[in-house]
Tab-separated table of C-alpha atoms in Angstrom:
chain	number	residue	atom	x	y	z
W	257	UNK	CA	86.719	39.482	82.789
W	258	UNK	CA	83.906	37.244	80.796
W	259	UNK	CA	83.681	36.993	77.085
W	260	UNK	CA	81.947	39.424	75.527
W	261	UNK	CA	79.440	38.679	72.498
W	262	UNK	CA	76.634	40.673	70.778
W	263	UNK	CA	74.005	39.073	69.021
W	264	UNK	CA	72.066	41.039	66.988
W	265	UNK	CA	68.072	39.958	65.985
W	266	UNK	CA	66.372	41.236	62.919
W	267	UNK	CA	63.451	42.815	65.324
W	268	UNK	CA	61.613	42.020	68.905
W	269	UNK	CA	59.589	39.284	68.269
W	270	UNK	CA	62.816	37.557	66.603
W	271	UNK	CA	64.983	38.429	69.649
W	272	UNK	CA	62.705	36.756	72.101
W	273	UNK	CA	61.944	33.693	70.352
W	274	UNK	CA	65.868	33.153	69.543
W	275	UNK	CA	66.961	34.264	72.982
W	276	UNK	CA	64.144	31.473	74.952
W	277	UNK	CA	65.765	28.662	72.530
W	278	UNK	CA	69.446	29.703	73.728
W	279	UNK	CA	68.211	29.754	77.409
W	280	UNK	CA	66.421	26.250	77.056
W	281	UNK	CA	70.386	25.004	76.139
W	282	UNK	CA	71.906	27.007	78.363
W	283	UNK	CA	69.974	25.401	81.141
W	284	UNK	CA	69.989	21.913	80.161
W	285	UNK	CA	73.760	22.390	79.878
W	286	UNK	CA	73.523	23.701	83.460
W	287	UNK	CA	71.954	20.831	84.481
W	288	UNK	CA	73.968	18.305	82.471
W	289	UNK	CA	77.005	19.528	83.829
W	290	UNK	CA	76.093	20.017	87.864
W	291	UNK	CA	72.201	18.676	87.981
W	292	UNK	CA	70.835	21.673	88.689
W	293	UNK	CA	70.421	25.467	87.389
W	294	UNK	CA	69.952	28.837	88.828
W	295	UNK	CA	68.295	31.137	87.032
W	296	UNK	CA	67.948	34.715	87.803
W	297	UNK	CA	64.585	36.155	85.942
W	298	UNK	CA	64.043	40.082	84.626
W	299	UNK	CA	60.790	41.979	84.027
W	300	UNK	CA	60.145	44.901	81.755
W	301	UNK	CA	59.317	44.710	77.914
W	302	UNK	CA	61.918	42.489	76.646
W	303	UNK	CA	62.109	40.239	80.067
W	304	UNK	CA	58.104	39.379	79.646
W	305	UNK	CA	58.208	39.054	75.877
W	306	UNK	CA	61.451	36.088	76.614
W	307	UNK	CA	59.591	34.571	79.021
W	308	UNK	CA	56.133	34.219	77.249
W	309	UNK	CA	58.397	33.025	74.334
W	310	UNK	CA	59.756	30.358	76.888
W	311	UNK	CA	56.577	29.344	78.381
W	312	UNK	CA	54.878	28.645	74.884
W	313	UNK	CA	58.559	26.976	73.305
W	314	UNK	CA	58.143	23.548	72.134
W	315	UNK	CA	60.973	22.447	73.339
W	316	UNK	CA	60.186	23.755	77.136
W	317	UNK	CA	60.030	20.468	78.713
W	318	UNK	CA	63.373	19.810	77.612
W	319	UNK	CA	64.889	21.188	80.862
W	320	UNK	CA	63.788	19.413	84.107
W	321	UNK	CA	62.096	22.240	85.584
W	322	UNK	CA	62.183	20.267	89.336
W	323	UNK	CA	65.727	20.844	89.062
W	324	UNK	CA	65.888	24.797	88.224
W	325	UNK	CA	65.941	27.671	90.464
W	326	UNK	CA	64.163	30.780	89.705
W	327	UNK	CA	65.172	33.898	91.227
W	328	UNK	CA	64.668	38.252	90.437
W	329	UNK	CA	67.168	40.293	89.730
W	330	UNK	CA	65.007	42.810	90.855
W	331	UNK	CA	61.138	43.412	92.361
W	332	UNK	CA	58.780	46.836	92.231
W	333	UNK	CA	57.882	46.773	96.075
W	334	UNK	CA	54.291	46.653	96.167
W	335	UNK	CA	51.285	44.333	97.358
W	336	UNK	CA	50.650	40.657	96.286
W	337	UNK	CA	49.194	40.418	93.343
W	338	UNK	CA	49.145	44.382	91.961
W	339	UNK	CA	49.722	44.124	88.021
W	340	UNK	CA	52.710	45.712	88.214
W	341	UNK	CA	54.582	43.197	90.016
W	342	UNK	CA	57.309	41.163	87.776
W	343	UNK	CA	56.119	38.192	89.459
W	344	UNK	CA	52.535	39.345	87.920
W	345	UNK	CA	53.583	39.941	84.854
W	346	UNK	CA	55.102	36.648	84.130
W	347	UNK	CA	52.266	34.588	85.727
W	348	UNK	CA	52.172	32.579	82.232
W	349	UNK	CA	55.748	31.588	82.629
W	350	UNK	CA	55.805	30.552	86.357
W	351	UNK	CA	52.322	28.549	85.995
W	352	UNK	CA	53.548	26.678	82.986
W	353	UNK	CA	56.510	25.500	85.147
W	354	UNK	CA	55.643	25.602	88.526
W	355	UNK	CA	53.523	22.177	87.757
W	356	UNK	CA	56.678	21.270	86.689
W	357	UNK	CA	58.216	21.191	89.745
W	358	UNK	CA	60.362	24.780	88.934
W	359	UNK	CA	61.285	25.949	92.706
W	360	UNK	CA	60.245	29.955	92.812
W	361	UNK	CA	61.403	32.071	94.735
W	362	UNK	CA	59.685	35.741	94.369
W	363	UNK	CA	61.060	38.957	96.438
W	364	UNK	CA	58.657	39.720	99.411
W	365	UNK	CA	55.332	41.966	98.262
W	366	UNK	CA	54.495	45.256	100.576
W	367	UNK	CA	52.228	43.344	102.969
W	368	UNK	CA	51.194	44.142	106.142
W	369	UNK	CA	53.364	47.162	106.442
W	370	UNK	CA	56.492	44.762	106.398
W	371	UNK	CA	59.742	48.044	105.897
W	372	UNK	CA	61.957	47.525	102.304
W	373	UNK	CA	64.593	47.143	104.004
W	374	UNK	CA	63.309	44.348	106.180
W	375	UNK	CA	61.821	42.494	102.644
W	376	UNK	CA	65.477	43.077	101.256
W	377	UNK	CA	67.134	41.215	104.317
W	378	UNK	CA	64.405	38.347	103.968
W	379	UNK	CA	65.204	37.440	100.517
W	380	UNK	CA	68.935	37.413	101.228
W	381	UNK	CA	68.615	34.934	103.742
W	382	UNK	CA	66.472	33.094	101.016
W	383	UNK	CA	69.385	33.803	98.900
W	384	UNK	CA	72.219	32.508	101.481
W	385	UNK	CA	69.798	29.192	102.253
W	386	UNK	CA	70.667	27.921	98.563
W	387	UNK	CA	74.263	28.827	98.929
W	388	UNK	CA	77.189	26.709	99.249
W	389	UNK	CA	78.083	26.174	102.912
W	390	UNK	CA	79.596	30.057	104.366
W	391	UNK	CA	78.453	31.686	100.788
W	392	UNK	CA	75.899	34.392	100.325
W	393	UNK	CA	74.867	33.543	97.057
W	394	UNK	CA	74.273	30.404	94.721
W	395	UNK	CA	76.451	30.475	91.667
W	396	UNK	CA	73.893	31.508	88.958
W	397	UNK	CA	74.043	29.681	85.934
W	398	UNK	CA	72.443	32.601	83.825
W	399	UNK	CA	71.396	35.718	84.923
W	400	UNK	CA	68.741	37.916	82.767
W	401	UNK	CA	69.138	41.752	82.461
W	402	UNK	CA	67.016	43.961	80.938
W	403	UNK	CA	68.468	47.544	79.885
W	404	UNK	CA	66.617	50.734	80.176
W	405	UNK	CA	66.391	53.575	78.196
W	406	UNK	CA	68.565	55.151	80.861
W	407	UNK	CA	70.989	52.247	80.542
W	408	UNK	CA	70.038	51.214	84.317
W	409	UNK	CA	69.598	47.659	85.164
W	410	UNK	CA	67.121	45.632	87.623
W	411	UNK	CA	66.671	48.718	89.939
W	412	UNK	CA	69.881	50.041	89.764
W	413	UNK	CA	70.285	53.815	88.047
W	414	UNK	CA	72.058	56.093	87.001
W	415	UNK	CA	73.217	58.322	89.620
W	416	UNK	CA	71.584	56.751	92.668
W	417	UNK	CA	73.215	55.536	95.387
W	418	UNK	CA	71.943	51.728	94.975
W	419	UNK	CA	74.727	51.301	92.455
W	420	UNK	CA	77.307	52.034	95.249
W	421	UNK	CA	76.222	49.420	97.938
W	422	UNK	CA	78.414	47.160	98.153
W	423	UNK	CA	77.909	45.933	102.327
W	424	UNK	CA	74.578	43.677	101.045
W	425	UNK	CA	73.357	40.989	98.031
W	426	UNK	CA	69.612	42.573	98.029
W	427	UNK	CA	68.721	46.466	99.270
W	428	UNK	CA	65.961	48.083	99.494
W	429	UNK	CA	65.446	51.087	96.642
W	430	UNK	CA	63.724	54.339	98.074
W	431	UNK	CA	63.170	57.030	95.384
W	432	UNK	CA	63.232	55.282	92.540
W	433	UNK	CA	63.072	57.642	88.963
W	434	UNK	CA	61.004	54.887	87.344
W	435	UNK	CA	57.730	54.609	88.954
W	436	UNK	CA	57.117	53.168	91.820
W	437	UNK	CA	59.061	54.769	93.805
W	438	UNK	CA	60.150	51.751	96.777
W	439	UNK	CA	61.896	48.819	94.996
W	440	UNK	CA	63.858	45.429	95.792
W	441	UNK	CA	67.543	44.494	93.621
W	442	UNK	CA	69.873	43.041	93.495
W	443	UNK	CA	73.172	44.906	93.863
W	444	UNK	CA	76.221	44.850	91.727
W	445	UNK	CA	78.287	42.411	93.216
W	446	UNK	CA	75.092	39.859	93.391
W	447	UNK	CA	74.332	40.631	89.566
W	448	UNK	CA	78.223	39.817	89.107
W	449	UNK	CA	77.493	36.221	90.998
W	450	UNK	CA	76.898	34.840	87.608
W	451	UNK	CA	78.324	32.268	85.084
W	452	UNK	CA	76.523	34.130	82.535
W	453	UNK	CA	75.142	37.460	82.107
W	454	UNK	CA	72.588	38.185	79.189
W	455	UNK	CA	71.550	42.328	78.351
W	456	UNK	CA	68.468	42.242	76.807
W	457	UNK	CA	67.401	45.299	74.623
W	458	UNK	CA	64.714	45.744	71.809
W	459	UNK	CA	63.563	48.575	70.047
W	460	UNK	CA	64.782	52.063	69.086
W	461	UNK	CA	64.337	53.723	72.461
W	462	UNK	CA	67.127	51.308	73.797
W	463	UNK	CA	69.435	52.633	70.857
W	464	UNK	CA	71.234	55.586	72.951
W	465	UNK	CA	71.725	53.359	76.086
W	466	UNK	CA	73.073	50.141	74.453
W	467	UNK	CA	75.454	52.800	72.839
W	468	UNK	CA	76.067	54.699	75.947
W	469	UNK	CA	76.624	51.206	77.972
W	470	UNK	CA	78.925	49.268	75.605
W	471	UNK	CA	81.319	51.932	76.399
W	472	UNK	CA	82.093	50.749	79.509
W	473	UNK	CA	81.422	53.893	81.432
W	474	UNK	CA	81.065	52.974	84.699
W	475	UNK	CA	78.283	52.229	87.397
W	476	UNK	CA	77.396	55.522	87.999
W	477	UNK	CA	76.740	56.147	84.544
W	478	UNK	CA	75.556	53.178	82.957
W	479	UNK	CA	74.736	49.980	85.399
W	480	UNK	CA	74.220	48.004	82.340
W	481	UNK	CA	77.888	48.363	81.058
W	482	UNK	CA	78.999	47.611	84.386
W	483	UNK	CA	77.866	43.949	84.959
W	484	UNK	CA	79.661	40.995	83.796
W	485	UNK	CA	79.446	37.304	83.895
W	486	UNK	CA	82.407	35.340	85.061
W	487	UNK	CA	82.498	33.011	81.570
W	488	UNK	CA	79.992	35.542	79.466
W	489	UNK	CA	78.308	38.365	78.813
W	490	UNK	CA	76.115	38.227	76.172
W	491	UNK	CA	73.932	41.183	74.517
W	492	UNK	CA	70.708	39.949	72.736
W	493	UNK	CA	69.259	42.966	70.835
W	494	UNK	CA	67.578	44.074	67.802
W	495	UNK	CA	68.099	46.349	64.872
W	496	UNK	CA	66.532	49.053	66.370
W	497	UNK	CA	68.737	48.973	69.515
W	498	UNK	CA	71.776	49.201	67.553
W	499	UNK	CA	70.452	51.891	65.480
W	500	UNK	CA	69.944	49.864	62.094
W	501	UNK	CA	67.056	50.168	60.263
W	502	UNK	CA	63.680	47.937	60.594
């Protein structure tokens, strides 16, 4: 198993701005070492506060975008463009690199009445393509996590049966808890595909499941404390997820 570190920020904003710095390294390291980096992006709160932090980081430009790889952990299955979409939501990010040369690759929207399950299969091939010869997946260089109040990560949850699969790299979700109700992920052994895994959590609602997930209790109970990077796994939170005072 990876090395385990926790880093703990003095509040949100701090957490974001620290944690876009540490990426900026970690990918030009990446690329220092093999010429190129995978990256695997999250959504949510803390994912879209990192990655405006990122877009707006002076030293940005440091990393040869042309070179980097940006994938989703995860994807809310609806149409192009609806405001919900993580690709949406970090339009500032992907604009200030995609000039840049940064290859994207977003999860499939619900168009044209195109089945989960059939947008879940497409962006595993897309997956595959950027694979070593007879692999499945690239070797991602970091892979971004966001934890939920419920200690579930990209769209896998507590108790549902995505956190079992085991026969794919990217299912469809049906019945989500968390609104809406169809979603794309990632599945556990993809998430695992990683050289490094960062958790992000801010903020005092996040408090019971960091707890609850550093315990280790398994999949079923907390997908967060189940996913590990093969060199590190690193958990960027604030005071308030920790339960210290502001």
């Amino acid at each position: 198993m990876s090395g385990e570190l926790v880093l703990v920020h003095r509040d949100a904003a701090l957490l974001a701005q620290a944690a876009a710095a540490r990426l900026l390294t970690a990918l030009a390291d990446a690329q220092a070492a093999r010429g190129t980096a995978h990256l695997v992006l999250t959504g949510g709160r803390n994912g879209n506060a990192l990655l405006a932090a990122l877009a707006a980081h002076p030293a940005r430009d440091a990393v040869d975008w042309a070179h980097v790889d940006l994938w989703w952990g995860d994807e809310r299955y609806l149409p192009a463009g609806d405001p919900d979409r993580n690709a949406v939501q970090a339009a500032a990010f992907l604009d200030a690199v995609r000039p840049l040369g940064a290859r994207v690759h977003e999860m499939p929207p619900a168009d044209g009445g195109t089945p989960a399950e059939a947008a879940a299969d497409r962006y595993a091939a897309d997956l595959a393509a950027a694979a070593a010869p007879g692999a499945q997946l690239p070797v991602f260089d970091v892979l971004l996590l966001g934890v939920g109040p419920d200690a579930h990560v990209a769209s896998l949850f507590p108790g549902h049966p995505g956190t079992e699969r085991t026969d794919a790299t990217v299912i469809a979700v049906h019945d989500s808890p968390k609104p809406p109700p169809t979603r794309l992920s990632l599945t556990l052994p993809a998430l695992h595909h990683a050289r490094q895994v960062w958790l992000l959590a801010a903020g005092e609602d996040k408090a019971d499941a960091v707890a609850l997930a550093r315990t280790s209790p398994g999949a079923a109970t907390a997908p967060a404390g189940a996913v590990h990077g093969t060199e590190r796994t690193l958990w960027l939170l604030d005071e308030a997820a920790v339960g210290k005072p502001a």
